[in-house]
mmCIF file of N, CA, C and O in Angstrom:
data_model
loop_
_atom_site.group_PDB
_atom_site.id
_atom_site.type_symbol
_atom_site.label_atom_id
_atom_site.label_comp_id
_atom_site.label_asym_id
_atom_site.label_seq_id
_atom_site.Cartn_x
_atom_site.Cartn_y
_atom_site.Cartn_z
ATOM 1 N N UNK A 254 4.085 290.796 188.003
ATOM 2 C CA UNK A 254 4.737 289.495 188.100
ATOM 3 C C UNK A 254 5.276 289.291 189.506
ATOM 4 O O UNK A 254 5.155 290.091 190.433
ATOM 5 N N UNK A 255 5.900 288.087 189.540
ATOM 6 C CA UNK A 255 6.268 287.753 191.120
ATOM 7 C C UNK A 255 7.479 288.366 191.356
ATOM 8 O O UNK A 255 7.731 288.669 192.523
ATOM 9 N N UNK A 256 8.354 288.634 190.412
ATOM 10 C CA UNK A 256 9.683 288.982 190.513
ATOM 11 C C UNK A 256 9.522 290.909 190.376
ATOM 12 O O UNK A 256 10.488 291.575 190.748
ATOM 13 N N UNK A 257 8.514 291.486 189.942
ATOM 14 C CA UNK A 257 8.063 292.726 190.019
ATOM 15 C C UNK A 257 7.413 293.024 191.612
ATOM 16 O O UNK A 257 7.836 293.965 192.285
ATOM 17 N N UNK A 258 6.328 292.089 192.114
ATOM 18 C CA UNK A 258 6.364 292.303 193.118
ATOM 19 C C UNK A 258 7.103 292.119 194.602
ATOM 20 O O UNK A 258 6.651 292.370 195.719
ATOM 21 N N UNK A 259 8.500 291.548 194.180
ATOM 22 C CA UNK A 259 9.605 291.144 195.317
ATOM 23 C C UNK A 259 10.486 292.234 195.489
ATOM 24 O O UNK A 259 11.102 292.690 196.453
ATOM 25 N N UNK A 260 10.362 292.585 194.073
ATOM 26 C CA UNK A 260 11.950 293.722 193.401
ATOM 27 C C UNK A 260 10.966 294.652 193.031
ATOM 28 O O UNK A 260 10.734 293.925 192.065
ATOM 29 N N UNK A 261 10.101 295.651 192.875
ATOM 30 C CA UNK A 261 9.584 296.300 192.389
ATOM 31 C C UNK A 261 10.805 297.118 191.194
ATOM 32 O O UNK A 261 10.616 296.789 190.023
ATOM 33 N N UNK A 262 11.566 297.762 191.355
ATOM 34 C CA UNK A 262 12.650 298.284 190.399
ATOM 35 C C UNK A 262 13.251 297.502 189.377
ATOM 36 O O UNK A 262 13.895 298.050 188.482
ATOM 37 N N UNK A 263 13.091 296.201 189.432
ATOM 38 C CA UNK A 263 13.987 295.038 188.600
ATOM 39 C C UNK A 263 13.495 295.099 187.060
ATOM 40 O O UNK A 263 12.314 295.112 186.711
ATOM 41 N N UNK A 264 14.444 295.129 186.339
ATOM 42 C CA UNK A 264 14.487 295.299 185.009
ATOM 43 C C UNK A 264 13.828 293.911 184.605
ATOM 44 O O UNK A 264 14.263 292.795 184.889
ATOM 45 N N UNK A 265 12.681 294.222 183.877
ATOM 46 C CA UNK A 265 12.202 292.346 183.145
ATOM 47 C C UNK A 265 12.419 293.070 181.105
ATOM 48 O O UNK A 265 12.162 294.153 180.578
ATOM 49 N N UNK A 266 13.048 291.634 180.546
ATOM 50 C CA UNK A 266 13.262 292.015 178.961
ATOM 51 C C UNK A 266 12.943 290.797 178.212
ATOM 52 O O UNK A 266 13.348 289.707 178.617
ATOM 53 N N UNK A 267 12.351 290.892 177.309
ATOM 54 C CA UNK A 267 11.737 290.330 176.613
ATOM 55 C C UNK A 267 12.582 289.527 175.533
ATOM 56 O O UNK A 267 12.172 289.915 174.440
ATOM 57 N N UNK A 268 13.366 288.783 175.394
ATOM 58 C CA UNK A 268 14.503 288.759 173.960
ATOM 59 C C UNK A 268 13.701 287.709 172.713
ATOM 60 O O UNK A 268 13.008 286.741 173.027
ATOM 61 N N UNK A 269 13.907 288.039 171.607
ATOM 62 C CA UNK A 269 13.573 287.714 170.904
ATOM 63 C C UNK A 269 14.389 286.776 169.947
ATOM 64 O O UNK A 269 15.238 286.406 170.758
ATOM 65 N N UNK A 270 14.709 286.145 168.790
ATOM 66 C CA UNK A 270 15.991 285.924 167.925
ATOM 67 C C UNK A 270 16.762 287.323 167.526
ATOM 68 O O UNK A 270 17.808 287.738 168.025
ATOM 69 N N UNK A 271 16.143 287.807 166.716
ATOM 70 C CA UNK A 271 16.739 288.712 166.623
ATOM 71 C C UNK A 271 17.679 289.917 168.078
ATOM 72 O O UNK A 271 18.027 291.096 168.128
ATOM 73 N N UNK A 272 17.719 289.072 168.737
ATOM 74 C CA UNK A 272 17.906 290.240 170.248
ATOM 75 C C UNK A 272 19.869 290.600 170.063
ATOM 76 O O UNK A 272 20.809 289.900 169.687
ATOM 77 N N UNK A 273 19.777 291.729 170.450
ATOM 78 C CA UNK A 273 21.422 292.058 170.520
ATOM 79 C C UNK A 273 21.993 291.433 171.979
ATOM 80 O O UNK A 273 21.671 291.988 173.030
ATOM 81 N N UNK A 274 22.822 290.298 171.975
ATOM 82 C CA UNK A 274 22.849 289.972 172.899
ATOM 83 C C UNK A 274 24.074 290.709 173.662
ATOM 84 O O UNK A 274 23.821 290.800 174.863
ATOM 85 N N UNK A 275 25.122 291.169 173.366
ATOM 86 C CA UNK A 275 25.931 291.569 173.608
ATOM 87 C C UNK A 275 25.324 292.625 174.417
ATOM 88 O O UNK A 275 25.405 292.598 175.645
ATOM 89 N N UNK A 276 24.722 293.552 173.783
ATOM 90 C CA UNK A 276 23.742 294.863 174.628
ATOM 91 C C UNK A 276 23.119 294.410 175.945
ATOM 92 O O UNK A 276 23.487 294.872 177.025
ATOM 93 N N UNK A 277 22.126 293.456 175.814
ATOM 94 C CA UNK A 277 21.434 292.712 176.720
ATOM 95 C C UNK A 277 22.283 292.262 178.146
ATOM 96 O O UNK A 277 21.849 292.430 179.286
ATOM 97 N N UNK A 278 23.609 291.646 177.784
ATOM 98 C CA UNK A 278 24.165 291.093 178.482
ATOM 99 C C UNK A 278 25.651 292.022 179.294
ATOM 100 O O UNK A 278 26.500 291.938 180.182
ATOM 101 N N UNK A 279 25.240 292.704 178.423
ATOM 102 C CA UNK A 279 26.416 294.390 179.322
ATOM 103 C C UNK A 279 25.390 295.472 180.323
ATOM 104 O O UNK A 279 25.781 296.103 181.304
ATOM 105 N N UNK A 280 24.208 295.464 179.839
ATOM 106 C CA UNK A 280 23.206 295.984 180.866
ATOM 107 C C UNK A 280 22.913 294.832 181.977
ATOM 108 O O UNK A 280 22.507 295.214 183.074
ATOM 109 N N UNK A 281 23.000 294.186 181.871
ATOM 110 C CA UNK A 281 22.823 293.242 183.343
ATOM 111 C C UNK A 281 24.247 292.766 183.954
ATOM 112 O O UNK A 281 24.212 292.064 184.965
ATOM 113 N N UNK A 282 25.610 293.144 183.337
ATOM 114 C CA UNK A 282 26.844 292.669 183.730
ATOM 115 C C UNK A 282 26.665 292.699 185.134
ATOM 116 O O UNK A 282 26.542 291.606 185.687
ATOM 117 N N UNK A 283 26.615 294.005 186.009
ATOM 118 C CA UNK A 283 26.479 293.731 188.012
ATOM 119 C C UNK A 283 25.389 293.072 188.220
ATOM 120 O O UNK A 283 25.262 292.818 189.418
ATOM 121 N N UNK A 284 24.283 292.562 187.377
ATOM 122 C CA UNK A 284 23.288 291.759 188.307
ATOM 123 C C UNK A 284 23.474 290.734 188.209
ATOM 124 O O UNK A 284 24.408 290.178 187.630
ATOM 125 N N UNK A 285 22.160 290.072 189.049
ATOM 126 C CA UNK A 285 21.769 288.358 189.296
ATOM 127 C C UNK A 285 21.171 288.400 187.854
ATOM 128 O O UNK A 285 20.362 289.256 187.495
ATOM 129 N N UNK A 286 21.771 287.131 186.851
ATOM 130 C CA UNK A 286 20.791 287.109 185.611
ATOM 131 C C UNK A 286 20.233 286.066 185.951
ATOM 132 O O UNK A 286 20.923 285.240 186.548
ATOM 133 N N UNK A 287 18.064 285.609 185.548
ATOM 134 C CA UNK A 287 17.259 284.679 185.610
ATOM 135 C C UNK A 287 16.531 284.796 184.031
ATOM 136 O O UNK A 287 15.815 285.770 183.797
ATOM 137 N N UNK A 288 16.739 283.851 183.080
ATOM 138 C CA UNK A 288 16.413 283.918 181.955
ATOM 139 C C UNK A 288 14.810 282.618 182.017
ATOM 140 O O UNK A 288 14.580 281.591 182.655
ATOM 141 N N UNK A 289 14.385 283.070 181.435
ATOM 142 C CA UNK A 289 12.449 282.727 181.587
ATOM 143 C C UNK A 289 12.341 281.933 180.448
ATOM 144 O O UNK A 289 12.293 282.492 179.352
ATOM 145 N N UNK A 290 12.306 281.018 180.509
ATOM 146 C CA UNK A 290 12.050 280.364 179.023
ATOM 147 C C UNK A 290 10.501 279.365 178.823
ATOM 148 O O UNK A 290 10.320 278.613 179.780
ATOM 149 N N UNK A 291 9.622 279.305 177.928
ATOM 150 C CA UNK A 291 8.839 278.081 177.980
ATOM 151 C C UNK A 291 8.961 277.381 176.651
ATOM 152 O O UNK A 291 9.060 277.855 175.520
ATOM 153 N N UNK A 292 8.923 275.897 177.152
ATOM 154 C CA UNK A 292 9.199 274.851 175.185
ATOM 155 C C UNK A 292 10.193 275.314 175.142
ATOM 156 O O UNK A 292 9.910 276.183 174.318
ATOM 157 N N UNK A 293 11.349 275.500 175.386
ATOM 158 C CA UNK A 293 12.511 275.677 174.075
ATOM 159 C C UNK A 293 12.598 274.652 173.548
ATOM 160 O O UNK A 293 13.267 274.820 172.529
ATOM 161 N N UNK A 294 12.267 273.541 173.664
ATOM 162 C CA UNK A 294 12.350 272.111 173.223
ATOM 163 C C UNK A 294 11.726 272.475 171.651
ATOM 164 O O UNK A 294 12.270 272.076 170.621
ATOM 165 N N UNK A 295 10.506 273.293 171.684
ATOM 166 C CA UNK A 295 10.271 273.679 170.590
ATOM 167 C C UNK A 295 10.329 274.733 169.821
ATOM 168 O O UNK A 295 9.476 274.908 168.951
ATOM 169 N N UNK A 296 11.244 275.516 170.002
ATOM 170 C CA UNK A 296 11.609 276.984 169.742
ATOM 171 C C UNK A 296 12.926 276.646 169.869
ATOM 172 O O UNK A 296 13.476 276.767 170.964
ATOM 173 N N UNK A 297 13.759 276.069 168.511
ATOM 174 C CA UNK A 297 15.310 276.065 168.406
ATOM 175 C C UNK A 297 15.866 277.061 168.348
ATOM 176 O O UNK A 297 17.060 276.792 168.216
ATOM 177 N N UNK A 298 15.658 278.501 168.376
ATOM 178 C CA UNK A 298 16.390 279.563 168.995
ATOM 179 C C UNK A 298 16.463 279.712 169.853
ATOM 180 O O UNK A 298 17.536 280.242 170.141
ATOM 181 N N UNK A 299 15.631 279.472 170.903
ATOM 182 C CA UNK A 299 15.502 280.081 172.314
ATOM 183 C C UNK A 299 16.255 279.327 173.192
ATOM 184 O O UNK A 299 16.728 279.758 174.243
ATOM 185 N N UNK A 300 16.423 277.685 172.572
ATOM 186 C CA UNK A 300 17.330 276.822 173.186
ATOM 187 C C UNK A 300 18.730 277.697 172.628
ATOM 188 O O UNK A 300 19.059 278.645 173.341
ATOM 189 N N UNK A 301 19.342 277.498 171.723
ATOM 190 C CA UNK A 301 20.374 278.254 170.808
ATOM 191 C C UNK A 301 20.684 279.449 171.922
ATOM 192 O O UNK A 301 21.757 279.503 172.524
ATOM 193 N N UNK A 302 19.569 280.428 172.123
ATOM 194 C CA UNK A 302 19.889 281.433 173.131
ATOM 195 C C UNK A 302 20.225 281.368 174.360
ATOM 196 O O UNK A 302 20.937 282.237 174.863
ATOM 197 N N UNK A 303 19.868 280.555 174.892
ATOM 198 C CA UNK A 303 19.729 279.981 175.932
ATOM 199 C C UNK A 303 21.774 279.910 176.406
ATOM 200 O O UNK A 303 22.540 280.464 177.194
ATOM 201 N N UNK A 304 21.826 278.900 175.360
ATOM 202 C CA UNK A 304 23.374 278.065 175.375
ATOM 203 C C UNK A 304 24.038 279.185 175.518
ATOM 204 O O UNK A 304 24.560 279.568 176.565
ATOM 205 N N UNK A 305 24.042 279.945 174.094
ATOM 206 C CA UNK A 305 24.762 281.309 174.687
ATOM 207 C C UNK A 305 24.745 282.368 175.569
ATOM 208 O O UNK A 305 25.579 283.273 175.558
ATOM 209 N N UNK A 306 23.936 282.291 176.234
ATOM 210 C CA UNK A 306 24.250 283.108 177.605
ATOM 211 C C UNK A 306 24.523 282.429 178.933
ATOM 212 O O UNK A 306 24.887 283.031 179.944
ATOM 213 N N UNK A 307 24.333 281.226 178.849
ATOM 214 C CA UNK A 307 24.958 280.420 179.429
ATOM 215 C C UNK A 307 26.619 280.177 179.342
ATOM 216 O O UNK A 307 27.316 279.768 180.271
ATOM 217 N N UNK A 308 27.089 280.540 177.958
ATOM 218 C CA UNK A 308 28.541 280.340 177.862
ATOM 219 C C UNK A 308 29.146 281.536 177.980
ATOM 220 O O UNK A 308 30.341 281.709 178.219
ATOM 221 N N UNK A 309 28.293 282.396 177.807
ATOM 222 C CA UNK A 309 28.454 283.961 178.582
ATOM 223 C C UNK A 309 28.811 284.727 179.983
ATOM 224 O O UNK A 309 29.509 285.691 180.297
ATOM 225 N N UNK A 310 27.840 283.651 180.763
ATOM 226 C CA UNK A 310 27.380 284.062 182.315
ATOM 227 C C UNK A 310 26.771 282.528 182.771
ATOM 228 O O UNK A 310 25.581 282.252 182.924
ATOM 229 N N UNK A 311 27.990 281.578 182.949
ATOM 230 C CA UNK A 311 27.786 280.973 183.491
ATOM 231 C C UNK A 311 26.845 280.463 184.790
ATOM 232 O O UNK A 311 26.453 279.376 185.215
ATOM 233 N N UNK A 312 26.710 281.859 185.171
ATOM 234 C CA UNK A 312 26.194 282.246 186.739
ATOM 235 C C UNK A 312 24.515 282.411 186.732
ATOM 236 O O UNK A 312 23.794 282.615 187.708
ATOM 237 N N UNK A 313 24.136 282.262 185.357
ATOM 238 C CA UNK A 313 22.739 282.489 184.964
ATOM 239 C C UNK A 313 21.945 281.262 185.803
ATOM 240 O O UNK A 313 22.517 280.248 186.205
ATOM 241 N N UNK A 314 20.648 281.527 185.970
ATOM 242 C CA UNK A 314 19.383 280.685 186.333
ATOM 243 C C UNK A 314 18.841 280.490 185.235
ATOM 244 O O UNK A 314 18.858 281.401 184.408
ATOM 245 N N UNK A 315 18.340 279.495 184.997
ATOM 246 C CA UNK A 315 17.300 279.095 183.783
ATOM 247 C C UNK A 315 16.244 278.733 184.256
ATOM 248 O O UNK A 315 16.233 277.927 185.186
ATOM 249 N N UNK A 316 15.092 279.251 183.721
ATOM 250 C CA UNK A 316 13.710 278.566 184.675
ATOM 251 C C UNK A 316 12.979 278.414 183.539
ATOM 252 O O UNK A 316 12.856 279.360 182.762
ATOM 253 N N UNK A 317 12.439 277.278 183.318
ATOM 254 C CA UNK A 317 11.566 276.933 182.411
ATOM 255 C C UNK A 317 9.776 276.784 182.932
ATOM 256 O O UNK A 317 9.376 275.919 183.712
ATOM 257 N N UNK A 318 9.197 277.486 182.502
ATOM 258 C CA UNK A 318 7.669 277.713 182.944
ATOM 259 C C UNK A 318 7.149 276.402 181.886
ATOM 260 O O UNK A 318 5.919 276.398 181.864
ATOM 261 N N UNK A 319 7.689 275.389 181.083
ATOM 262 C CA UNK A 319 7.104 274.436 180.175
ATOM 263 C C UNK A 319 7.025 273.509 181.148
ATOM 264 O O UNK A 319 7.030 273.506 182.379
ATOM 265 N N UNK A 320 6.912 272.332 179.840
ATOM 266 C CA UNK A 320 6.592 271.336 180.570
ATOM 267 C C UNK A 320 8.195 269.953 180.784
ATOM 268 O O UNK A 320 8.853 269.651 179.788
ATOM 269 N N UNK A 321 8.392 269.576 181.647
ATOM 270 C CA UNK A 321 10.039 268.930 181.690
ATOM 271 C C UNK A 321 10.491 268.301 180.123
ATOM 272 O O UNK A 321 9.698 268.128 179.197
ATOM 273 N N UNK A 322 11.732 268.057 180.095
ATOM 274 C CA UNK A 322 11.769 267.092 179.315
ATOM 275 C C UNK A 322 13.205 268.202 178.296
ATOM 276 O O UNK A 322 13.940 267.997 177.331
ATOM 277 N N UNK A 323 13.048 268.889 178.870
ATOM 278 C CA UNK A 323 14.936 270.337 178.162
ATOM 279 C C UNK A 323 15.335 269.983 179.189
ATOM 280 O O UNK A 323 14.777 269.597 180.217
ATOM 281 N N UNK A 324 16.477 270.137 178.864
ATOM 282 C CA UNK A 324 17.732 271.131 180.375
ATOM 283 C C UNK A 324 18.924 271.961 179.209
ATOM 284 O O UNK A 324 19.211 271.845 178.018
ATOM 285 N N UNK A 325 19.256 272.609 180.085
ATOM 286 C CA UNK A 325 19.937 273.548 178.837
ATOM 287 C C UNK A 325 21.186 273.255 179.449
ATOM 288 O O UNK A 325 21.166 272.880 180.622
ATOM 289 N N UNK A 326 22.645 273.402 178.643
ATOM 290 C CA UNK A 326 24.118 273.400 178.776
ATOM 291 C C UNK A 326 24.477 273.343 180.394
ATOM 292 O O UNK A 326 24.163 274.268 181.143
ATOM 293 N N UNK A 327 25.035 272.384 180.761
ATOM 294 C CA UNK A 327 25.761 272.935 181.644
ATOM 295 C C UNK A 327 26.579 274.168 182.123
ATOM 296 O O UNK A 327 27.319 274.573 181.226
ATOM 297 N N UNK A 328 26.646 274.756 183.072
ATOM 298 C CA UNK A 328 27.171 274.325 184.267
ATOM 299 C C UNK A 328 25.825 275.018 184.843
ATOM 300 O O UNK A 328 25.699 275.058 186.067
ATOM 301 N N UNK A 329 24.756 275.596 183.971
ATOM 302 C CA UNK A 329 23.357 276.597 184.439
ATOM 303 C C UNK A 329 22.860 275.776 185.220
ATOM 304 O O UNK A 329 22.917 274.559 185.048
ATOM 305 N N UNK A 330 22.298 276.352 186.197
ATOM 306 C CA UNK A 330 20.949 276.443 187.354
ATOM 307 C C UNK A 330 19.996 276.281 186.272
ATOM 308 O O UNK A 330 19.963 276.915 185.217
ATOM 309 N N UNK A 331 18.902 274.966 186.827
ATOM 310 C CA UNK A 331 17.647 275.103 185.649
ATOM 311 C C UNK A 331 16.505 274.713 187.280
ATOM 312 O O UNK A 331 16.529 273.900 188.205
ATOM 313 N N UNK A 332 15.940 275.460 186.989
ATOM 314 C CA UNK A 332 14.508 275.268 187.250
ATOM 315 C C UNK A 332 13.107 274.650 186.667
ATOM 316 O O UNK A 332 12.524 275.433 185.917
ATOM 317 N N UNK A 333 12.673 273.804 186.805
ATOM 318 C CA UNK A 333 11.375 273.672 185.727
ATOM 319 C C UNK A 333 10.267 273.907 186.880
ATOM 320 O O UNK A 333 10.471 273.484 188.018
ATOM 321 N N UNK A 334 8.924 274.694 186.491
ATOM 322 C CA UNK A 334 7.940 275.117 187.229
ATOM 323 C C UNK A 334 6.722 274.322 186.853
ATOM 324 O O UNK A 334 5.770 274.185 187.621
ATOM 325 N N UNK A 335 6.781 273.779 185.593
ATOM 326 C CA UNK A 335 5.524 272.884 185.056
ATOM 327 C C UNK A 335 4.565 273.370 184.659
ATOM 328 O O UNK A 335 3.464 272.822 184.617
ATOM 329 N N UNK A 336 4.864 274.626 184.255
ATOM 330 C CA UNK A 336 3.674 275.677 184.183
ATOM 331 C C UNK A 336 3.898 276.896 184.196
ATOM 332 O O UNK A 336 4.909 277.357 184.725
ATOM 333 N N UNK A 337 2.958 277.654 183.593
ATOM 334 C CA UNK A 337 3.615 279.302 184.042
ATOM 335 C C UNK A 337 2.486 280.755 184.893
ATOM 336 O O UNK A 337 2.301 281.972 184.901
ATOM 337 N N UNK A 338 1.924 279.160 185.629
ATOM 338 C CA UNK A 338 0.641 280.069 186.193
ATOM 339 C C UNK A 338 1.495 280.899 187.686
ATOM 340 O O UNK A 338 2.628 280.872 188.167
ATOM 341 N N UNK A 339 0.035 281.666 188.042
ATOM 342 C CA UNK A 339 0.809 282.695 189.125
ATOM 343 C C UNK A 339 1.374 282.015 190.432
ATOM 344 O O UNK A 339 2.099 282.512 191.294
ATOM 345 N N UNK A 340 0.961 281.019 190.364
ATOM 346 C CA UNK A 340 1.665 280.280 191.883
ATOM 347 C C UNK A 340 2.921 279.792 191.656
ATOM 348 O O UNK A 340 3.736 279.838 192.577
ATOM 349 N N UNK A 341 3.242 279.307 190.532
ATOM 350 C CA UNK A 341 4.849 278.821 189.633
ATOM 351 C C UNK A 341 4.954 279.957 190.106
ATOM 352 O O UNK A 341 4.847 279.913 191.332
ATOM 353 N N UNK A 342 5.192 281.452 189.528
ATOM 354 C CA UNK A 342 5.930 282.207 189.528
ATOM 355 C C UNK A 342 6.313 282.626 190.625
ATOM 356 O O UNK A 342 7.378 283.239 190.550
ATOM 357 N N UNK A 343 5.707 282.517 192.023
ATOM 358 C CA UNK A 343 5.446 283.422 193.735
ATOM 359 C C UNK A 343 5.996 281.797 193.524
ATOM 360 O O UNK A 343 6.022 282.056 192.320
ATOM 361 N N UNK A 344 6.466 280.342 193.585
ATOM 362 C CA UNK A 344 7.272 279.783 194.384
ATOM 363 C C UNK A 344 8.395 279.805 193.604
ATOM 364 O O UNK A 344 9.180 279.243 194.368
ATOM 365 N N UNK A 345 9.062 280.074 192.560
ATOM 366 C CA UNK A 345 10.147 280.363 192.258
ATOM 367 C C UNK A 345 10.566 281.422 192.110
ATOM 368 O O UNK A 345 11.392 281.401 191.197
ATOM 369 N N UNK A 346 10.428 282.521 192.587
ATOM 370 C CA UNK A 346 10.978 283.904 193.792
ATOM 371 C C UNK A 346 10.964 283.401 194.539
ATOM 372 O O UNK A 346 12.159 283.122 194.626
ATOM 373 N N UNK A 347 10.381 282.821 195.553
ATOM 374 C CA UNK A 347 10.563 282.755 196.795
ATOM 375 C C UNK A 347 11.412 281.213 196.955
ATOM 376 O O UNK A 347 11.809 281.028 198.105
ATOM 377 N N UNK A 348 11.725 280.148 196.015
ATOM 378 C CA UNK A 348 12.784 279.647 196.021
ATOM 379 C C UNK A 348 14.437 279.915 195.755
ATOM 380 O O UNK A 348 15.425 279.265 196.097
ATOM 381 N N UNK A 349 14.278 281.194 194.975
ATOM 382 C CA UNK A 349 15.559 281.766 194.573
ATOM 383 C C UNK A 349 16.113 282.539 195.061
ATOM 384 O O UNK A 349 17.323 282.700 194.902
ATOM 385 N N UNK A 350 15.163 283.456 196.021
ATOM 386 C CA UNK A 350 15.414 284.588 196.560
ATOM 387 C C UNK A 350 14.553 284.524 197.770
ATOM 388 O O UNK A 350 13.537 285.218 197.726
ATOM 389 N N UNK A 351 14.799 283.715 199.002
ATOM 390 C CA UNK A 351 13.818 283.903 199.468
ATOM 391 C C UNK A 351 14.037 285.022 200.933
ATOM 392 O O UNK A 351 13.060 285.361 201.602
#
């Protein structure tokens, strides 16, 4: 991925509904959190998830690889890429982190 090849060491996690978020979100407490989402518009958990780690870690990025038309809770950073092909991913690393 783009964020594997910037950071080679960087932790990438997969969350699911069922995900322990509390766990999730105490292993990344010292980092930069960037949560990956596509459709949550149609996946009412992932929006749901979304909110709460947002009311968690305000400080989160949201990047949506779908297509526009979400934004998740304030006060989050949202990104939309329009897509989740490999050039989306190499310009949003290199917009976030450049």
């Amino acid at each position: 991925t783009a964020v594997h090849r910037r950071w080679p060491g960087v932790t990438l996690r997969c969350l699911t509904e069922a995900v322990d978020l509390d766990a999730e979100l105490a292993a990344a407490a010292d980092r930069p959190l960037w949560v990956v989402v596509r459709d949550p518009h149609r996946h009412h958990w992932m929006g749901e998830l979304v909110a709460a780690i947002i009311r968690r870690r305000p400080d989160v990025v949201v990047i949506d690889t779908g297509w526009p038309g979400w934004s998740p809770p304030e006060p989050a950073v949202h990104v939309v890429t329009h897509g989740a092909s490999w050039a989306s991913g190499e310009a949003v690393v290199r917009l976030l982190a450049p």
